[in-house]
PDB file of C-alpha atoms in Angstrom:
ATOM      1  CA  TRP V  12     114.029  72.606 115.240  1.00  0.00           C
ATOM      2  CA  ALA V  13     113.538  72.561 111.361  1.00  0.00           C
ATOM      3  CA  LEU V  14     111.061  75.419 111.382  1.00  0.00           C
ATOM      4  CA  LYS V  15     113.220  77.310 113.454  1.00  0.00           C
ATOM      5  CA  LEU V  16     116.349  76.941 111.124  1.00  0.00           C
ATOM      6  CA  VAL V  17     114.378  77.685 108.197  1.00  0.00           C
ATOM      7  CA  TYR V  18     113.192  81.158 110.048  1.00  0.00           C
ATOM      8  CA  VAL V  19     116.658  81.873 110.946  1.00  0.00           C
ATOM      9  CA  MET V  20     117.869  81.174 107.618  1.00  0.00           C
ATOM     10  CA  SER V  21     115.021  83.414 106.215  1.00  0.00           C
ATOM     11  CA  LEU V  22     116.151  86.273 108.293  1.00  0.00           C
ATOM     12  CA  ILE V  23     119.719  86.021 106.999  1.00  0.00           C
ATOM     13  CA  ILE V  24     118.745  85.675 103.539  1.00  0.00           C
ATOM     14  CA  LEU V  25     116.453  88.846 103.907  1.00  0.00           C
ATOM     15  CA  THR V  26     119.098  91.005 105.713  1.00  0.00           C
ATOM     16  CA  ALA V  27     121.479  90.078 102.803  1.00  0.00           C
ATOM     17  CA  TYR V  28     118.881  90.851 100.438  1.00  0.00           C
ATOM     18  CA  MET V  29     118.229  94.187 101.831  1.00  0.00           C
ATOM     19  CA  ALA V  30     121.639  95.189 102.266  1.00  0.00           C
ATOM     20  CA  THR V  31     122.410  94.694  98.500  1.00  0.00           C
ATOM     21  CA  ASN V  32     119.009  95.363  96.917  1.00  0.00           C
ATOM     22  CA  THR V  33     116.533  98.100  96.888  1.00  0.00           C
ATOM     23  CA  ILE V  34     112.903  98.375  95.993  1.00  0.00           C
ATOM     24  CA  GLU V  35     112.110 101.643  94.191  1.00  0.00           C
ATOM     25  CA  VAL V  36     110.259 104.115  97.010  1.00  0.00           C
ATOM     26  CA  ILE V  37     106.700 104.432  96.018  1.00  0.00           C
ATOM     27  CA  ASN V  38     104.783 107.846  96.229  1.00  0.00           C
ATOM     28  CA  PHE V  39     101.035 107.201  96.763  1.00  0.00           C
ATOM     29  CA  CYS V  40      98.696 109.819  97.863  1.00  0.00           C
ATOM     30  CA  GLN V  41      98.522 108.804 101.655  1.00  0.00           C
ATOM     31  CA  MET V  42      95.262 107.676 102.776  1.00  0.00           C
ATOM     32  CA  ALA V  43      93.864 106.948 106.318  1.00  0.00           C
ATOM     33  CA  MET V  44      92.005 103.841 107.545  1.00  0.00           C
ATOM     34  CA  PRO V  45      88.465 104.771 107.917  1.00  0.00           C
ATOM     35  CA  PRO V  46      87.710 104.275 111.693  1.00  0.00           C
ATOM     36  CA  ILE V  47      84.758 102.089 110.911  1.00  0.00           C
ATOM     37  CA  LEU V  48      87.508  99.425 109.621  1.00  0.00           C
ATOM     38  CA  ALA V  49      89.173  99.631 112.800  1.00  0.00           C
ATOM     39  CA  SER V  50      86.332  98.436 114.604  1.00  0.00           C
ATOM     40  CA  MET V  51      85.723  95.215 112.415  1.00  0.00           C
ATOM     41  CA  PRO V  52      86.826  91.926 113.906  1.00  0.00           C
ATOM     42  CA  ARG V  53      90.497  92.017 112.833  1.00  0.00           C
ATOM     43  CA  LYS V  54      90.474  88.492 111.332  1.00  0.00           C
ATOM     44  CA  ASP V  55      87.462  89.844 109.030  1.00  0.00           C
ATOM     45  CA  LEU V  56      89.190  92.640 107.822  1.00  0.00           C
ATOM     46  CA  GLU V  57      92.455  90.427 107.219  1.00  0.00           C
ATOM     47  CA  THR V  58      90.495  87.947 105.261  1.00  0.00           C
ATOM     48  CA  MET V  59      88.651  90.422 102.981  1.00  0.00           C
ATOM     49  CA  THR V  60      91.877  92.247 102.206  1.00  0.00           C
ATOM     50  CA  GLY V  61      93.207  88.895 101.074  1.00  0.00           C
ATOM     51  CA  ASN V  62      89.713  88.419  99.248  1.00  0.00           C
ATOM     52  CA  MET V  63      90.153  91.932  97.555  1.00  0.00           C
ATOM     53  CA  LEU V  64      93.402  91.105  96.023  1.00  0.00           C
ATOM     54  CA  GLY V  65      92.039  88.175  94.728  1.00  0.00           C
ATOM     55  CA  ASP V  66      88.504  87.631  93.424  1.00  0.00           C
ATOM     56  CA  GLY V  67      86.456  89.633  95.936  1.00  0.00           C
ATOM     57  CA  SER V  68      84.586  93.063  94.618  1.00  0.00           C
ATOM     58  CA  ILE V  69      82.584  95.752  96.091  1.00  0.00           C
ATOM     59  CA  ARG V  70      79.910  97.597  94.213  1.00  0.00           C
ATOM     60  CA  TYR V  71      77.147 100.057  94.676  1.00  0.00           C
ATOM     61  CA  PRO V  72      73.906  98.283  93.808  1.00  0.00           C
ATOM     62  CA  ASN V  73      72.482 101.752  93.049  1.00  0.00           C
ATOM     63  CA  LEU V  74      74.870 103.694  91.213  1.00  0.00           C
ATOM     64  CA  GLY V  75      73.237 106.758  89.191  1.00  0.00           C
ATOM     65  CA  ARG V  76      74.373 107.224  85.520  1.00  0.00           C
ATOM     66  CA  ASP V  77      76.031 110.205  86.615  1.00  0.00           C
ATOM     67  CA  GLY V  78      78.206 108.054  88.697  1.00  0.00           C
ATOM     68  CA  VAL V  79      77.116 109.227  91.956  1.00  0.00           C
ATOM     69  CA  ALA V  80      76.401 106.163  94.563  1.00  0.00           C
ATOM     70  CA  ARG V  81      73.181 106.261  96.391  1.00  0.00           C
ATOM     71  CA  GLY V  82      73.010 104.078  99.806  1.00  0.00           C
ATOM     72  CA  ASN V  83      75.769 101.642 100.776  1.00  0.00           C
ATOM     73  CA  ALA V  84      77.992  99.102  98.818  1.00  0.00           C
ATOM     74  CA  ARG V  85      78.020  95.483  99.284  1.00  0.00           C
ATOM     75  CA  TYR V  86      80.428  92.878  98.741  1.00  0.00           C
ATOM     76  CA  GLU V  87      80.141  90.205  96.132  1.00  0.00           C
ATOM     77  CA  MET V  88      82.386  87.269  94.978  1.00  0.00           C
ATOM     78  CA  THR V  89      82.174  84.736  92.167  1.00  0.00           C
ATOM     79  CA  MET V  90      84.578  81.621  91.877  1.00  0.00           C
ATOM     80  CA  SER V  91      84.419  78.394  89.678  1.00  0.00           C
ATOM     81  CA  ALA V  92      82.607  75.500  90.916  1.00  0.00           C
ATOM     82  CA  ALA V  93      85.994  73.747  91.775  1.00  0.00           C
ATOM     83  CA  ALA V  94      86.238  76.139  94.541  1.00  0.00           C
ATOM     84  CA  HIS V  95      83.050  75.385  96.174  1.00  0.00           C
ATOM     85  CA  GLY V  96      84.494  73.972  99.432  1.00  0.00           C
ATOM     86  CA  TYR V  97      86.540  77.255 100.017  1.00  0.00           C
ATOM     87  CA  MET V  98      83.673  79.538  98.811  1.00  0.00           C
ATOM     88  CA  GLN V  99      81.472  77.688 101.248  1.00  0.00           C
ATOM     89  CA  ALA V 100      83.963  77.990 104.159  1.00  0.00           C
ATOM     90  CA  LEU V 101      84.603  81.570 103.607  1.00  0.00           C
ATOM     91  CA  TYR V 102      80.972  82.190 103.557  1.00  0.00           C
ATOM     92  CA  ASP V 103      80.299  80.485 106.760  1.00  0.00           C
ATOM     93  CA  ASN V 104      83.237  81.735 108.607  1.00  0.00           C
ATOM     94  CA  THR V 105      83.515  85.311 107.310  1.00  0.00           C
ATOM     95  CA  PHE V 106      80.432  86.795 105.383  1.00  0.00           C
ATOM     96  CA  LEU V 107      77.512  85.015 106.869  1.00  0.00           C
ATOM     97  CA  GLN V 108      77.080  87.875 109.495  1.00  0.00           C
ATOM     98  CA  TYR V 109      77.010  90.185 106.758  1.00  0.00           C
ATOM     99  CA  SER V 110      74.522  88.559 104.377  1.00  0.00           C
ATOM    100  CA  THR V 111      71.052  87.682 104.409  1.00  0.00           C
ATOM    101  CA  MET V 112      71.440  85.184 101.665  1.00  0.00           C
ATOM    102  CA  ARG V 113      70.842  81.416 102.760  1.00  0.00           C
ATOM    103  CA  GLY V 114      73.845  80.435 101.277  1.00  0.00           C
ATOM    104  CA  LEU V 115      75.833  80.004  97.943  1.00  0.00           C
ATOM    105  CA  VAL V 116      73.920  80.744  94.644  1.00  0.00           C
ATOM    106  CA  PRO V 117      75.169  78.334  91.828  1.00  0.00           C
ATOM    107  CA  PHE V 118      75.252  79.274  88.326  1.00  0.00           C
ATOM    108  CA  PRO V 119      73.168  78.164  86.331  1.00  0.00           C
ATOM    109  CA  ASN V 120      70.874  78.004  89.454  1.00  0.00           C
ATOM    110  CA  THR V 121      69.719  74.536  89.289  1.00  0.00           C
ATOM    111  CA  ALA V 122      66.740  75.638  91.479  1.00  0.00           C
ATOM    112  CA  LEU V 123      65.187  77.194  88.400  1.00  0.00           C
ATOM    113  CA  PRO V 124      63.067  74.793  86.158  1.00  0.00           C
ATOM    114  CA  GLN V 125      64.913  75.902  83.015  1.00  0.00           C
ATOM    115  CA  HIS V 126      68.226  74.894  84.436  1.00  0.00           C
ATOM    116  CA  LEU V 127      67.243  71.454  85.877  1.00  0.00           C
ATOM    117  CA  GLY V 128      69.982  69.110  84.733  1.00  0.00           C
ATOM    118  CA  LYS V 129      72.507  71.468  83.807  1.00  0.00           C
ATOM    119  CA  ASP V 130      76.293  71.396  85.365  1.00  0.00           C
ATOM    120  CA  VAL V 131      77.116  74.253  87.712  1.00  0.00           C
ATOM    121  CA  THR V 132      79.939  76.138  86.889  1.00  0.00           C
ATOM    122  CA  GLN V 133      80.156  78.957  89.356  1.00  0.00           C
ATOM    123  CA  TYR V 134      79.067  79.701  92.832  1.00  0.00           C
ATOM    124  CA  TYR V 135      78.335  83.399  94.302  1.00  0.00           C
ATOM    125  CA  PHE V 136      77.515  85.131  97.226  1.00  0.00           C
ATOM    126  CA  ALA V 137      76.831  88.603  98.231  1.00  0.00           C
ATOM    127  CA  SER V 138      76.640  90.524 101.278  1.00  0.00           C
ATOM    128  CA  ARG V 139      74.118  93.251 102.536  1.00  0.00           C
ATOM    129  CA  SER V 140      74.759  96.979 101.738  1.00  0.00           C
ATOM    130  CA  LEU V 141      76.458  98.032 104.627  1.00  0.00           C
ATOM    131  CA  PRO V 142      78.560 101.049 105.942  1.00  0.00           C
ATOM    132  CA  ILE V 143      81.630  98.884 106.354  1.00  0.00           C
ATOM    133  CA  PHE V 144      81.507  98.201 102.549  1.00  0.00           C
ATOM    134  CA  THR V 145      81.157 101.516 101.724  1.00  0.00           C
ATOM    135  CA  ALA V 146      84.321 102.231 103.511  1.00  0.00           C
ATOM    136  CA  LEU V 147      86.141  99.572 101.842  1.00  0.00           C
ATOM    137  CA  HIS V 148      84.858 100.627  98.722  1.00  0.00           C
ATOM    138  CA  SER V 149      86.476 104.122  99.203  1.00  0.00           C
ATOM    139  CA  ILE V 150      90.105 102.589  99.855  1.00  0.00           C
ATOM    140  CA  TRP V 151      89.790  99.837  97.198  1.00  0.00           C
ATOM    141  CA  TYR V 152      88.562 101.808  94.072  1.00  0.00           C
ATOM    142  CA  ARG V 153      89.232 105.009  92.264  1.00  0.00           C
ATOM    143  CA  LEU V 154      86.762 106.736  89.786  1.00  0.00           C
ATOM    144  CA  ASP V 155      88.427 106.854  86.452  1.00  0.00           C
ATOM    145  CA  GLY V 156      86.335 108.026  83.469  1.00  0.00           C
ATOM    146  CA  GLY V 157      83.028 107.108  85.213  1.00  0.00           C
ATOM    147  CA  LEU V 158      84.179 103.680  86.257  1.00  0.00           C
ATOM    148  CA  TYR V 159      85.449 102.256  89.403  1.00  0.00           C
ATOM    149  CA  VAL V 160      88.935 100.774  89.012  1.00  0.00           C
ATOM    150  CA  LYS V 161      90.154  98.522  91.955  1.00  0.00           C
ATOM    151  CA  ILE V 162      93.688  99.752  93.482  1.00  0.00           C
ATOM    152  CA  VAL V 163      95.919  98.686  96.302  1.00  0.00           C
ATOM    153  CA  PRO V 164      95.255 100.842  99.695  1.00  0.00           C
ATOM    154  CA  SER V 165      98.513 102.891 100.329  1.00  0.00           C
ATOM    155  CA  PHE V 166      98.312 101.470 103.867  1.00  0.00           C
ATOM    156  CA  ILE V 167      97.703  97.750 102.967  1.00  0.00           C
ATOM    157  CA  GLY V 168     100.372  96.704 105.464  1.00  0.00           C
ATOM    158  CA  GLU V 169      98.342  97.715 108.180  1.00  0.00           C
ATOM    159  CA  MET V 170      95.394  95.246 107.109  1.00  0.00           C
ATOM    160  CA  PHE V 171      97.908  92.491 105.803  1.00  0.00           C
ATOM    161  CA  SER V 172      98.729  89.261 107.873  1.00  0.00           C
ATOM    162  CA  ALA V 173      99.251  85.610 107.193  1.00  0.00           C
ATOM    163  CA  VAL V 174      95.704  84.967 106.713  1.00  0.00           C
ATOM    164  CA  THR V 175      95.748  87.598 104.190  1.00  0.00           C
ATOM    165  CA  LEU V 176      98.308  86.122 102.231  1.00  0.00           C
ATOM    166  CA  ALA V 177      96.697  82.640 102.547  1.00  0.00           C
ATOM    167  CA  HIS V 178      93.346  84.037 100.767  1.00  0.00           C
ATOM    168  CA  TRP V 179      95.510  85.874  98.270  1.00  0.00           C
ATOM    169  CA  ILE V 180      97.466  82.716  97.195  1.00  0.00           C
ATOM    170  CA  MET V 181      94.143  80.541  97.206  1.00  0.00           C
ATOM    171  CA  GLU V 182      92.269  83.087  94.782  1.00  0.00           C
ATOM    172  CA  ASP V 183      94.998  84.767  92.711  1.00  0.00           C
ATOM    173  CA  GLY V 184      98.180  82.548  93.146  1.00  0.00           C
ATOM    174  CA  TYR V 185      99.584  79.648  91.641  1.00  0.00           C
ATOM    175  CA  PHE V 186     102.485  77.276  92.054  1.00  0.00           C
ATOM    176  CA  ASP V 187     104.726  77.183  89.212  1.00  0.00           C
ATOM    177  CA  SER V 188     106.294  73.538  89.241  1.00  0.00           C
ATOM    178  CA  HIS V 189     108.345  73.971  85.970  1.00  0.00           C
ATOM    179  CA  GLY V 190     111.965  72.973  85.992  1.00  0.00           C
ATOM    180  CA  ARG V 191     113.688  74.578  88.990  1.00  0.00           C
ATOM    181  CA  THR V 192     111.258  77.251  89.382  1.00  0.00           C
ATOM    182  CA  GLN V 193     109.140  75.310  92.254  1.00  0.00           C
ATOM    183  CA  THR V 194     107.560  78.754  93.644  1.00  0.00           C
ATOM    184  CA  ILE V 195     104.408  80.704  93.762  1.00  0.00           C
ATOM    185  CA  LEU V 196     103.517  83.504  91.395  1.00  0.00           C
ATOM    186  CA  LEU V 197     100.729  85.914  92.350  1.00  0.00           C
ATOM    187  CA  CYS V 198      98.573  87.133  89.515  1.00  0.00           C
ATOM    188  CA  THR V 199      98.780  90.902  89.839  1.00  0.00           C
ATOM    189  CA  GLU V 200      98.063  91.968  86.198  1.00  0.00           C
ATOM    190  CA  CYS V 201      95.085  94.215  87.163  1.00  0.00           C
ATOM    191  CA  PHE V 202      97.247  96.508  89.468  1.00  0.00           C
ATOM    192  CA  THR V 203      99.923  99.155  88.489  1.00  0.00           C
ATOM    193  CA  VAL V 204     103.735  98.352  88.733  1.00  0.00           C
ATOM    194  CA  GLU V 205     103.923 100.797  91.836  1.00  0.00           C
ATOM    195  CA  GLU V 206     100.998  98.805  93.327  1.00  0.00           C
ATOM    196  CA  CYS V 207     102.917  95.667  92.778  1.00  0.00           C
ATOM    197  CA  LYS V 208     106.067  97.041  94.290  1.00  0.00           C
ATOM    198  CA  LEU V 209     103.942  98.042  97.208  1.00  0.00           C
ATOM    199  CA  LEU V 210     102.894  94.606  97.617  1.00  0.00           C
ATOM    200  CA  GLN V 211     106.459  93.665  97.503  1.00  0.00           C
ATOM    201  CA  HIS V 212     107.255  95.818 100.268  1.00  0.00           C
ATOM    202  CA  VAL V 213     104.366  94.143 102.424  1.00  0.00           C
ATOM    203  CA  LEU V 214     105.687  90.784 101.635  1.00  0.00           C
ATOM    204  CA  LEU V 215     109.322  91.618 102.495  1.00  0.00           C
ATOM    205  CA  SER V 216     108.459  93.036 105.782  1.00  0.00           C
ATOM    206  CA  MET V 217     107.249  89.455 106.533  1.00  0.00           C
ATOM    207  CA  GLY V 218     110.493  88.012 105.446  1.00  0.00           C
ATOM    208  CA  ILE V 219     109.289  87.056 102.191  1.00  0.00           C
ATOM    209  CA  ILE V 220     111.565  88.122  99.189  1.00  0.00           C
ATOM    210  CA  SER V 221     109.797  88.312  95.689  1.00  0.00           C
ATOM    211  CA  THR V 222     110.659  89.620  92.234  1.00  0.00           C
ATOM    212  CA  LEU V 223     108.594  91.227  89.643  1.00  0.00           C
ATOM    213  CA  LYS V 224     107.890  88.917  86.252  1.00  0.00           C
ATOM    214  CA  VAL V 225     106.840  90.923  83.233  1.00  0.00           C
ATOM    215  CA  ARG V 226     103.540  89.403  82.083  1.00  0.00           C
ATOM    216  CA  ASP V 227     102.998  91.573  79.235  1.00  0.00           C
ATOM    217  CA  SER V 228     105.489  94.345  78.464  1.00  0.00           C
ATOM    218  CA  SER V 229     102.984  95.941  75.747  1.00  0.00           C
ATOM    219  CA  LYS V 230     100.390  96.491  78.493  1.00  0.00           C
ATOM    220  CA  GLY V 231     103.016  96.961  81.371  1.00  0.00           C
ATOM    221  CA  THR V 232     101.369  94.166  83.341  1.00  0.00           C
ATOM    222  CA  TYR V 233     103.534  92.099  86.122  1.00  0.00           C
ATOM    223  CA  ARG V 234     103.233  89.174  88.285  1.00  0.00           C
ATOM    224  CA  ILE V 235     104.798  88.938  91.571  1.00  0.00           C
ATOM    225  CA  ARG V 236     107.081  85.771  91.871  1.00  0.00           C
ATOM    226  CA  ILE V 237     107.917  84.688  95.499  1.00  0.00           C
ATOM    227  CA  SER V 238     111.311  83.732  95.707  1.00  0.00           C
ATOM    228  CA  LYS V 239     112.280  79.905  95.980  1.00  0.00           C
ATOM    229  CA  THR V 240     114.446  80.739  99.111  1.00  0.00           C
ATOM    230  CA  SER V 241     111.269  82.051 100.683  1.00  0.00           C
ATOM    231  CA  MET V 242     108.892  79.105  99.954  1.00  0.00           C
ATOM    232  CA  PRO V 243     109.691  77.215 103.422  1.00  0.00           C
ATOM    233  CA  LEU V 244     108.768  80.587 105.228  1.00  0.00           C
ATOM    234  CA  VAL V 245     105.623  80.915 103.378  1.00  0.00           C
ATOM    235  CA  ARG V 246     104.410  77.568 104.096  1.00  0.00           C
ATOM    236  CA  ASP V 247     105.254  77.689 107.930  1.00  0.00           C
ATOM    237  CA  LEU V 248     103.578  80.990 107.885  1.00  0.00           C
ATOM    238  CA  ILE V 249     100.249  80.210 105.868  1.00  0.00           C
ATOM    239  CA  GLY V 250      99.852  76.351 105.927  1.00  0.00           C
ATOM    240  CA  THR V 251      97.203  76.312 108.834  1.00  0.00           C
ATOM    241  CA  HIS V 252      95.258  79.145 107.107  1.00  0.00           C
ATOM    242  CA  MET V 253      94.902  77.307 103.889  1.00  0.00           C
ATOM    243  CA  HIS V 254      91.919  75.310 102.788  1.00  0.00           C
ATOM    244  CA  PRO V 255      92.600  71.737 102.003  1.00  0.00           C
ATOM    245  CA  HIS V 256      91.405  71.883  98.358  1.00  0.00           C
ATOM    246  CA  PHE V 257      94.279  74.570  97.870  1.00  0.00           C
ATOM    247  CA  MET V 258      97.134  73.163  99.549  1.00  0.00           C
ATOM    248  CA  TYR V 259      98.606  72.145  96.050  1.00  0.00           C
ATOM    249  CA  LYS V 260      99.362  75.944  95.611  1.00  0.00           C
ATOM    250  CA  LEU V 261     101.939  75.481  98.090  1.00  0.00           C
ATOM    251  CA  GLY V 262     103.479  72.655  96.115  1.00  0.00           C
ATOM    252  CA  VAL V 263     102.662  70.067  98.914  1.00  0.00           C
TER     253      VAL V 263
END
């Protein structure tokens, strides 16, 4: 009954919010989801969407000086040693089938004689170079001045779920417990204000109200702040998808 009451109250708040607030309409060059992505296991796609909003990256191992890619792209990810348990679970449950690696690679690599006795600070894994990652690269990056810059796909709502939100929060979210704030902020500094607003639209479609918080006015960077009133709904939606190590990011 408590969870049902939270959900009903969230719908009431959302209705009131939408009646009195608008998020500026965003004009993006509309892309279509590559068919190969629609053929992926749905949970893999939703997980990778959360990863790409967070610490995930996709690159071409064989990229010519002319910026022309040769072959397929591959997925890569690095996180601090503190996130080892999460990284291992992510690799085992999602990326193992796309990789030929034997597991996570530590940095420094203590299996090498020159690094014996050193403390591991990071863990890394990579996939094989595959057509699905080439397709993902095509929607998550644009070429700008000879460099690939990460963007938010215009149709991200089609790939977004509670699983996506959980991974996004685990990788690039933090719980602000200062004073009466008691809510989650999502570090979206690498995205444009228009892309942040698009992500707000996606959250709003799930009943989650948010605002934009200026991170650096001189650089025009923002973070997404989830409304404190939406936190019970967020916990209800993603609690079962969170790795135990990151439950503190929900304020529990």
